[in-house]
Short mmCIF file of C-alpha atoms in Angstrom, two decimals:
data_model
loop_
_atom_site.label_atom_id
_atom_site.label_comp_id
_atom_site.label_asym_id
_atom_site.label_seq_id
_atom_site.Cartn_x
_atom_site.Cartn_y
_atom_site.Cartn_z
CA UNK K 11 -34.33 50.02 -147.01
CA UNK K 12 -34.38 48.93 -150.54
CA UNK K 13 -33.01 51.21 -153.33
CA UNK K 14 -33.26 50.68 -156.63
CA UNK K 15 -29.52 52.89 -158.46
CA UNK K 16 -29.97 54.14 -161.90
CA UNK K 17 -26.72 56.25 -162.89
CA UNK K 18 -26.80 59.29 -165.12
CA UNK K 19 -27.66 60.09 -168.64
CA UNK K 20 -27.47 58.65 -172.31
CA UNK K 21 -26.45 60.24 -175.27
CA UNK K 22 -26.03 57.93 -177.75
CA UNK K 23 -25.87 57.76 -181.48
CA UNK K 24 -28.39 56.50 -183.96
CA UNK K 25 -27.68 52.80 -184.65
CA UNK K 26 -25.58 52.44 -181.75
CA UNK K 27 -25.96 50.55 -178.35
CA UNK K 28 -26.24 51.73 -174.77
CA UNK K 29 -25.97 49.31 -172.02
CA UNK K 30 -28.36 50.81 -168.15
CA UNK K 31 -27.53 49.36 -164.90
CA UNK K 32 -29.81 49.17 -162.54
CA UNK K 33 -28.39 48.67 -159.27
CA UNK K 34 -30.43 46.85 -156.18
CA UNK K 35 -29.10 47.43 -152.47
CA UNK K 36 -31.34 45.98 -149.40
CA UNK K 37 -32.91 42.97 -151.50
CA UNK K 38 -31.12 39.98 -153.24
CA UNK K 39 -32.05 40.04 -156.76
CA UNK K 40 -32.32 36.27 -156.74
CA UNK K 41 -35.57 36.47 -154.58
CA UNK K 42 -37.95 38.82 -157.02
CA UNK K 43 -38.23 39.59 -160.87
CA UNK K 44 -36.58 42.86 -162.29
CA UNK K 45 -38.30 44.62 -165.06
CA UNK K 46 -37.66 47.53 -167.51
CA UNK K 47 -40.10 49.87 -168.32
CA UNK K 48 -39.77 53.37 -170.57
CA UNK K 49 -41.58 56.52 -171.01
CA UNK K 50 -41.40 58.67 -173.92
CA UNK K 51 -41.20 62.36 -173.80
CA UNK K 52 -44.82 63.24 -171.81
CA UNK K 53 -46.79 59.90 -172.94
CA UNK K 54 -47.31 57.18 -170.58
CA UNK K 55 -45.21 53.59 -168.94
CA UNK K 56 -44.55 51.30 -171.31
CA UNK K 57 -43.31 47.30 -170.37
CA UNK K 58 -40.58 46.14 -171.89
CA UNK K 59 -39.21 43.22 -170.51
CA UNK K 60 -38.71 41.43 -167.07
CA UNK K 61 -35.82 38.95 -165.71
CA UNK K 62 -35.64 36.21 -163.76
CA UNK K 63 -32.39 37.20 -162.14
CA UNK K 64 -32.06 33.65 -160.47
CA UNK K 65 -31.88 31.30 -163.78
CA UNK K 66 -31.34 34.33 -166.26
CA UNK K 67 -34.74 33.88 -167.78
CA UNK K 68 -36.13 36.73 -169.90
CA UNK K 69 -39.41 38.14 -171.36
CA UNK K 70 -40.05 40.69 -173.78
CA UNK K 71 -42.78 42.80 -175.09
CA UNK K 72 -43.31 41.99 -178.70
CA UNK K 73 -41.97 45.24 -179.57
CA UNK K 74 -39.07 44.96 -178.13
CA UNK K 75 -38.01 41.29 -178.41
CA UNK K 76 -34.95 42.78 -181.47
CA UNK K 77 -34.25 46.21 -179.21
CA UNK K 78 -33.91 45.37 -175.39
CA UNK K 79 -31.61 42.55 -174.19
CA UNK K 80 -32.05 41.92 -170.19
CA UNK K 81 -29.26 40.72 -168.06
CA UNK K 82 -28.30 40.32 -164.53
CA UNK K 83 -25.29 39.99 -162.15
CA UNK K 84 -26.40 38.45 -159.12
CA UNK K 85 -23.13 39.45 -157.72
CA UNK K 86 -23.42 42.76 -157.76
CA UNK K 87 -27.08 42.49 -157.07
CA UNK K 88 -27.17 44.68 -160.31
CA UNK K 89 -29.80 44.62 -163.83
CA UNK K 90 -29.02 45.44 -167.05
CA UNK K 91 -30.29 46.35 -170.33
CA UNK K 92 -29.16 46.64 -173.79
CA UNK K 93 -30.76 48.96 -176.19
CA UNK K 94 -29.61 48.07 -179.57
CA UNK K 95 -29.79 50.23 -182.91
CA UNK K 96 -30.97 53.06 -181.48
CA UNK K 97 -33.73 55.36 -182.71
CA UNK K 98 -34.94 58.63 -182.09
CA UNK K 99 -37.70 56.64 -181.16
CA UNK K 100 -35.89 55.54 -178.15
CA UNK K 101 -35.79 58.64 -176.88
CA UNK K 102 -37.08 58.09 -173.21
CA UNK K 103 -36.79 57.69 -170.02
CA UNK K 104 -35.97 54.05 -168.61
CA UNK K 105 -36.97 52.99 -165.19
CA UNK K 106 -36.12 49.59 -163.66
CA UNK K 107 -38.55 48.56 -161.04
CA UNK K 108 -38.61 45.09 -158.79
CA UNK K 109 -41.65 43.09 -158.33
CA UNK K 110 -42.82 42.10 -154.95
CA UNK K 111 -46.54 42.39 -154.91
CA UNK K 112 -47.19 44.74 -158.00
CA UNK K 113 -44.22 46.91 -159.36
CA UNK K 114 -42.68 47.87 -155.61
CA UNK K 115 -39.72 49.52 -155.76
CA UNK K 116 -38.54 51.97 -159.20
CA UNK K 117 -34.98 53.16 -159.76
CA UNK K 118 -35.06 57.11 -160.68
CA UNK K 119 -35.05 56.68 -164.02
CA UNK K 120 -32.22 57.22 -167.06
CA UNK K 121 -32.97 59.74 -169.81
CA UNK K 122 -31.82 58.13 -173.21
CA UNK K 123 -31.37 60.57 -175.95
CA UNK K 124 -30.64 59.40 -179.28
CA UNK K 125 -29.16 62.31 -181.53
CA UNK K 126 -26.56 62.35 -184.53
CA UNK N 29 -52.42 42.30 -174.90
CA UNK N 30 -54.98 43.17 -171.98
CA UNK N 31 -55.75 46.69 -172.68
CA UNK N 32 -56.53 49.06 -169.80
CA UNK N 33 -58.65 52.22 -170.57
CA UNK N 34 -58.74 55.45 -167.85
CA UNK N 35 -60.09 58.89 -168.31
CA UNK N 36 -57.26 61.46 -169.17
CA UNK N 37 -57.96 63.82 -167.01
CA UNK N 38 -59.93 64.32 -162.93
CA UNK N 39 -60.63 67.88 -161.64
CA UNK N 40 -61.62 67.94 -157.77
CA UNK N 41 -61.75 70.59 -155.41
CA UNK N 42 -59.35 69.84 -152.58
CA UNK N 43 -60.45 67.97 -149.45
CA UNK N 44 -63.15 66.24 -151.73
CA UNK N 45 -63.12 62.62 -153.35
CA UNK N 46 -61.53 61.42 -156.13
CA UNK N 47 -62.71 58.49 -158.10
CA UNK N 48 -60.12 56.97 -160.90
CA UNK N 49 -61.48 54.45 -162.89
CA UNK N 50 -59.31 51.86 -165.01
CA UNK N 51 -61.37 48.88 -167.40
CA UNK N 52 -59.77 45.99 -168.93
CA UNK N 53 -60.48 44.10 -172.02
CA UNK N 54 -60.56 41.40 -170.12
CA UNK N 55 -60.86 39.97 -166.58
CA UNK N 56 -57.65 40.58 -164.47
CA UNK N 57 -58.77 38.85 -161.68
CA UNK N 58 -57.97 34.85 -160.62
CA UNK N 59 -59.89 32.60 -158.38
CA UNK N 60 -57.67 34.08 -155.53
CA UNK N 61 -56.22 37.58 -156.42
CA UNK N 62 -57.51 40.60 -158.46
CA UNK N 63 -54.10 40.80 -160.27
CA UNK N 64 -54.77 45.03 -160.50
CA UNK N 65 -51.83 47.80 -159.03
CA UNK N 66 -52.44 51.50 -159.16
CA UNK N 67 -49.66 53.80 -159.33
CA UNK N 68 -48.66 57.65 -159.01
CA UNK N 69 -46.28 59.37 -160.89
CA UNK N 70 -46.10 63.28 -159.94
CA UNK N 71 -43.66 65.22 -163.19
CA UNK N 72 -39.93 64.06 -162.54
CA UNK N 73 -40.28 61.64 -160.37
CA UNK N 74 -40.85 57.77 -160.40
CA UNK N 75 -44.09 55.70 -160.29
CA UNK N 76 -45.23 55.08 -156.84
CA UNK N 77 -46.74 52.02 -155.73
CA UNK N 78 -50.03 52.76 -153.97
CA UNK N 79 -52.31 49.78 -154.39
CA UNK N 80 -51.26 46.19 -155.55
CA UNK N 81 -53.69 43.60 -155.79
CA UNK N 82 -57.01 45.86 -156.53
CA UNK N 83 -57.14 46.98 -152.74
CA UNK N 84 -54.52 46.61 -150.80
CA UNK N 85 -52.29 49.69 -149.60
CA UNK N 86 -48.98 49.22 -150.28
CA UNK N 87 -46.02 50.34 -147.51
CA UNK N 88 -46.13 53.97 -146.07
CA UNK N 89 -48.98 55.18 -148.40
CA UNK N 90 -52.04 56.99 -146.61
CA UNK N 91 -55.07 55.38 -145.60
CA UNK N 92 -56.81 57.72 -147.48
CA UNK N 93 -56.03 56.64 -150.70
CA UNK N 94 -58.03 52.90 -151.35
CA UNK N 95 -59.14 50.61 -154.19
CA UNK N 96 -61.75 47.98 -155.14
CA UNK N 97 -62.88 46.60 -157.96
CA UNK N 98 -62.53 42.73 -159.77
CA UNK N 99 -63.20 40.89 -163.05
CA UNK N 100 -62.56 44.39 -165.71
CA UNK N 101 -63.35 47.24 -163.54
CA UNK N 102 -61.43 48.89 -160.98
CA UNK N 103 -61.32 51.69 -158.98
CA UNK N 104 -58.44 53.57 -156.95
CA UNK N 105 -60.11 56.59 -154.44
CA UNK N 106 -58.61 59.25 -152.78
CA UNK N 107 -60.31 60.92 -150.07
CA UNK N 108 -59.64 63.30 -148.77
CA UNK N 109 -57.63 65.04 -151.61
CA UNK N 110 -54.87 67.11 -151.00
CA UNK N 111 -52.64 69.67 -152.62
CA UNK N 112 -49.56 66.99 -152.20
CA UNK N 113 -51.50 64.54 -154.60
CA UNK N 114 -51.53 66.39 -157.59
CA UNK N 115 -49.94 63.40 -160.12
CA UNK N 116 -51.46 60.71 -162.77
CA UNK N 117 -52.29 57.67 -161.58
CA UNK N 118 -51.87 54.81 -163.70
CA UNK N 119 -53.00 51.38 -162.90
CA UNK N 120 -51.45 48.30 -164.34
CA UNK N 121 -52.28 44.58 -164.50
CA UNK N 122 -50.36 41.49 -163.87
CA UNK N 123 -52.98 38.82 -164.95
CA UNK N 124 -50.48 37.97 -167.60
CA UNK N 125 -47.51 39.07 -169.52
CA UNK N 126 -47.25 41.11 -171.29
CA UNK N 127 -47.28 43.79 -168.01
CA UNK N 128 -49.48 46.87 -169.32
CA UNK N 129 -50.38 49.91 -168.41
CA UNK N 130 -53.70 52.41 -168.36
CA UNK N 131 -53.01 55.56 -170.16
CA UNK N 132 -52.86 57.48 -167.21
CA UNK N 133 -55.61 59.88 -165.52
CA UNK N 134 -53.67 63.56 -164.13
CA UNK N 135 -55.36 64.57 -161.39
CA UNK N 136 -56.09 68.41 -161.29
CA UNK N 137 -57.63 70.94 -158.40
CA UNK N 138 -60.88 72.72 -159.41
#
Protein backbone atom coordinates (compact mmCIF):
# COMPACT_ATOMS: atom_id res chain seq x y z
CA UNK A 1 0.00 0.00 0.00
CA UNK A 2 1.46 3.32 -0.71
CA UNK A 3 1.42 6.11 1.95
CA UNK A 4 2.31 9.31 1.48
CA UNK A 5 3.76 10.76 5.73
CA UNK A 6 3.31 14.36 6.39
CA UNK A 7 4.31 15.05 10.20
CA UNK A 8 2.62 17.63 12.37
CA UNK A 9 2.22 21.32 12.43
CA UNK A 10 4.11 24.69 11.64
CA UNK A 11 4.35 27.62 13.57
CA UNK A 12 6.76 29.67 12.28
CA UNK A 13 7.76 33.27 12.38
CA UNK A 14 7.41 35.95 9.78
CA UNK A 15 10.60 36.03 7.66
CA UNK A 16 11.70 32.80 8.79
CA UNK A 17 12.03 29.29 7.09
CA UNK A 18 10.27 25.99 7.64
CA UNK A 19 11.54 22.95 6.03
CA UNK A 20 8.03 19.77 5.32
CA UNK A 21 8.93 16.26 4.79
CA UNK A 22 6.99 14.32 2.98
CA UNK A 23 7.62 10.81 3.54
CA UNK A 24 6.82 7.90 0.73
CA UNK A 25 6.56 4.13 1.98
CA UNK A 26 5.36 1.32 -0.71
CA UNK A 27 6.79 3.24 -3.90
CA UNK A 28 10.47 4.25 -4.73
CA UNK A 29 10.52 7.86 -5.24
CA UNK A 30 12.93 7.40 -8.12
CA UNK A 31 10.09 5.86 -10.31
CA UNK A 32 7.33 8.95 -10.24
CA UNK A 33 7.41 12.86 -9.79
CA UNK A 34 6.60 14.39 -6.26
CA UNK A 35 4.78 17.62 -6.14
CA UNK A 36 3.73 20.28 -3.55
CA UNK A 37 0.60 21.78 -3.58
CA UNK A 38 -1.12 24.38 -0.79
CA UNK A 39 -4.46 25.52 0.19
CA UNK A 40 -5.20 28.61 1.92
CA UNK A 41 -7.64 28.93 4.69
CA UNK A 42 -11.17 27.71 2.72
CA UNK A 43 -9.99 28.72 -1.01
CA UNK A 44 -8.97 26.15 -3.37
CA UNK A 45 -5.39 23.73 -4.50
CA UNK A 46 -2.85 25.64 -5.60
CA UNK A 47 0.58 23.99 -7.61
CA UNK A 48 3.59 24.87 -6.48
CA UNK A 49 6.25 22.92 -7.63
CA UNK A 50 7.12 19.24 -8.65
CA UNK A 51 10.54 17.10 -8.42
CA UNK A 52 12.15 14.81 -10.30
CA UNK A 53 13.37 12.81 -7.36
CA UNK A 54 15.70 10.66 -9.70
CA UNK A 55 18.14 13.56 -11.15
CA UNK A 56 16.95 16.29 -8.55
CA UNK A 57 15.23 18.29 -11.22
CA UNK A 58 12.75 20.96 -10.11
CA UNK A 59 9.80 23.13 -11.36
CA UNK A 60 8.11 25.93 -9.93
CA UNK A 61 5.04 27.94 -10.32
CA UNK A 62 5.99 31.45 -11.17
CA UNK A 63 4.86 32.49 -7.89
CA UNK A 64 6.75 30.56 -6.09
CA UNK A 65 10.08 30.18 -7.95
CA UNK A 66 11.81 32.85 -4.67
CA UNK A 67 9.46 30.97 -1.79
CA UNK A 68 9.47 27.07 -2.25
CA UNK A 69 12.75 25.15 -2.68
CA UNK A 70 12.04 21.23 -3.54
CA UNK A 71 14.36 18.52 -2.50
CA UNK A 72 14.55 14.86 -2.20
CA UNK A 73 16.37 11.99 -0.39
CA UNK A 74 16.02 9.01 -2.35
CA UNK A 75 17.30 7.23 0.62
CA UNK A 76 14.83 7.74 2.78
CA UNK A 77 12.33 7.64 0.00
CA UNK A 78 11.45 11.11 1.58
CA UNK A 79 10.40 14.99 -0.21
CA UNK A 80 11.06 18.11 1.01
CA UNK A 81 10.23 21.64 0.85
CA UNK A 82 11.55 24.87 1.94
CA UNK A 83 9.34 27.79 2.54
CA UNK A 84 11.46 30.78 2.80
CA UNK A 85 10.55 34.35 4.30
CA UNK A 86 7.47 33.52 5.45
CA UNK A 87 4.24 35.49 5.18
CA UNK A 88 1.02 35.50 6.65
CA UNK A 89 0.29 34.80 3.27
CA UNK A 90 1.66 31.42 3.67
CA UNK A 91 -0.68 30.55 5.92
CA UNK A 92 -1.97 27.11 4.52
CA UNK A 93 -2.16 23.90 4.36
CA UNK A 94 0.62 21.91 2.30
CA UNK A 95 -0.05 18.60 0.76
CA UNK A 96 2.56 16.52 -1.11
CA UNK A 97 1.04 14.24 -3.62
CA UNK A 98 2.92 11.60 -6.19
CA UNK A 99 2.09 11.41 -9.76
CA UNK A 100 1.26 8.17 -11.38
CA UNK A 101 -1.53 8.79 -13.78
CA UNK A 102 -2.94 12.23 -12.48
CA UNK A 103 -2.11 13.33 -8.82
CA UNK A 104 -2.49 9.54 -7.15
CA UNK A 105 -1.55 9.40 -3.89
CA UNK A 106 -1.69 12.88 -1.23
CA UNK A 107 0.06 12.98 2.12
CA UNK A 108 -2.52 14.40 4.91
CA UNK A 109 -1.51 17.61 4.70
CA UNK A 110 0.71 20.17 7.15
CA UNK A 111 -0.96 23.31 8.49
CA UNK A 112 1.65 26.23 8.24
CA UNK A 113 0.86 29.15 10.37
CA UNK A 114 2.87 32.13 10.13
CA UNK A 115 2.36 34.45 13.31
CA UNK A 116 4.76 36.96 15.24
CA UNK B 1 -1.33 29.30 -17.44
CA UNK B 2 -4.32 27.00 -18.69
CA UNK B 3 -7.14 28.27 -16.70
CA UNK B 4 -9.91 25.88 -15.64
CA UNK B 5 -13.40 27.40 -14.86
CA UNK B 6 -16.27 25.18 -12.69
CA UNK B 7 -19.48 26.30 -11.18
CA UNK B 8 -19.11 27.00 -7.34
CA UNK B 9 -21.68 25.30 -6.21
CA UNK B 10 -24.24 21.72 -7.34
CA UNK B 11 -27.46 21.03 -5.34
CA UNK B 12 -29.00 17.42 -6.09
CA UNK B 13 -31.42 15.48 -4.36
CA UNK B 14 -29.83 12.21 -3.29
CA UNK B 15 -29.95 9.09 -5.47
CA UNK B 16 -30.16 11.55 -8.53
CA UNK B 17 -27.29 12.66 -11.05
CA UNK B 18 -24.79 14.96 -10.71
CA UNK B 19 -23.16 16.71 -13.57
CA UNK B 20 -19.73 18.81 -12.77
CA UNK B 21 -18.52 20.66 -15.46
CA UNK B 22 -14.78 22.04 -15.73
CA UNK B 23 -13.65 24.34 -19.23
CA UNK B 24 -10.23 25.18 -20.13
CA UNK B 25 -8.76 28.08 -21.89
CA UNK B 26 -7.35 25.89 -23.92
CA UNK B 27 -7.32 22.29 -25.25
CA UNK B 28 -5.96 19.77 -22.61
CA UNK B 29 -6.13 17.01 -24.70
CA UNK B 30 -3.04 15.32 -27.02
CA UNK B 31 -3.28 13.17 -30.03
CA UNK B 32 -3.37 10.20 -27.49
CA UNK B 33 -4.60 11.27 -23.96
CA UNK B 34 -7.14 13.87 -22.66
CA UNK B 35 -4.54 15.10 -20.07
CA UNK B 36 -7.87 15.98 -17.53
CA UNK B 37 -8.06 14.41 -13.53
CA UNK B 38 -11.01 15.12 -11.32
CA UNK B 39 -10.63 15.11 -7.73
CA UNK B 40 -12.67 15.12 -4.30
CA UNK B 41 -11.80 16.78 -1.35
CA UNK B 42 -14.58 16.33 1.54
CA UNK B 43 -13.55 19.35 4.71
CA UNK B 44 -10.29 17.94 6.49
CA UNK B 45 -9.33 15.57 4.46
CA UNK B 46 -7.04 15.19 1.31
CA UNK B 47 -7.89 15.36 -2.44
CA UNK B 48 -8.97 12.09 -3.78
CA UNK B 49 -8.14 10.87 -7.04
CA UNK B 50 -11.30 9.80 -8.87
CA UNK B 51 -10.73 10.21 -12.58
CA UNK B 52 -7.29 10.70 -14.37
CA UNK B 53 -7.13 11.01 -17.92
CA UNK B 54 -10.83 12.59 -18.61
CA UNK B 55 -12.50 9.05 -18.01
CA UNK B 56 -10.83 6.67 -16.49
CA UNK B 57 -11.66 5.51 -12.76
CA UNK B 58 -8.90 5.56 -10.75
CA UNK B 59 -8.21 2.50 -7.96
CA UNK B 60 -11.10 1.58 -5.48
CA UNK B 61 -13.41 4.49 -6.56
CA UNK B 62 -17.16 3.49 -7.47
CA UNK B 63 -18.35 2.81 -10.77
CA UNK B 64 -20.78 5.23 -10.27
CA UNK B 65 -18.82 8.11 -10.41
CA UNK B 66 -17.49 8.60 -14.45
CA UNK B 67 -16.08 11.27 -16.79
CA UNK B 68 -15.87 12.30 -20.46
CA UNK B 69 -15.11 15.06 -22.17
CA UNK B 70 -11.81 16.27 -24.63
CA UNK B 71 -10.31 19.35 -26.32
CA UNK B 72 -11.73 22.31 -23.31
CA UNK B 73 -14.70 20.68 -21.89
CA UNK B 74 -15.05 18.07 -19.44
CA UNK B 75 -17.32 16.46 -17.42
CA UNK B 76 -17.05 14.23 -14.12
CA UNK B 77 -20.82 12.45 -13.21
CA UNK B 78 -21.97 10.92 -10.30
CA UNK B 79 -24.87 8.77 -10.38
CA UNK B 80 -26.32 7.70 -8.24
CA UNK B 81 -25.53 10.36 -5.52
CA UNK B 82 -25.17 9.57 -2.13
CA UNK B 83 -25.06 11.10 1.31
CA UNK B 84 -21.16 9.83 1.55
CA UNK B 85 -20.32 12.18 -1.50
CA UNK B 86 -20.98 15.35 -0.12
CA UNK B 87 -17.29 17.16 -1.07
CA UNK B 88 -15.93 19.67 -3.97
CA UNK B 89 -14.64 18.25 -6.76
CA UNK B 90 -11.94 19.88 -8.44
CA UNK B 91 -10.52 18.85 -11.69
CA UNK B 92 -7.03 19.60 -12.77
CA UNK B 93 -5.00 19.41 -16.00
CA UNK B 94 -1.67 18.07 -16.87
CA UNK B 95 -1.41 19.23 -20.58
CA UNK B 96 1.47 21.29 -19.36
CA UNK B 97 3.16 22.80 -16.44
CA UNK B 98 2.31 24.76 -14.75
CA UNK B 99 -0.25 21.90 -12.96
CA UNK B 100 -3.62 23.95 -12.27
CA UNK B 101 -6.54 23.60 -10.76
CA UNK B 102 -10.57 24.44 -11.31
CA UNK B 103 -11.89 26.48 -8.54
CA UNK B 104 -13.73 23.82 -7.14
CA UNK B 105 -17.65 22.94 -7.41
CA UNK B 106 -19.14 21.74 -3.46
CA UNK B 107 -21.58 19.47 -4.01
CA UNK B 108 -24.75 19.99 -1.78
CA UNK B 109 -28.18 17.75 -1.14
CA UNK B 110 -31.45 19.51 -2.12
Amino acid sequence: EVQLQQYGAELGKPGTSVKLSCKVSGYNIRSTYMHWVNQRPGKGLEWIGRIDPANGNTIYAEKFKSKATLTADTSSNTAYMQLSQLKSDDTAIYFCAMELRGLDYWGQGVMVTVSS
Amino acid sequence: DIVLTQSPALAVSLGQRATISCRASQSVSTSSYNLMHWYQQKPGEQPKLLIYDASNLASGIPVRFSGSGSGTDFTLTINPVQADDIATYYCQQSRELPLTFGSGTKLEIK
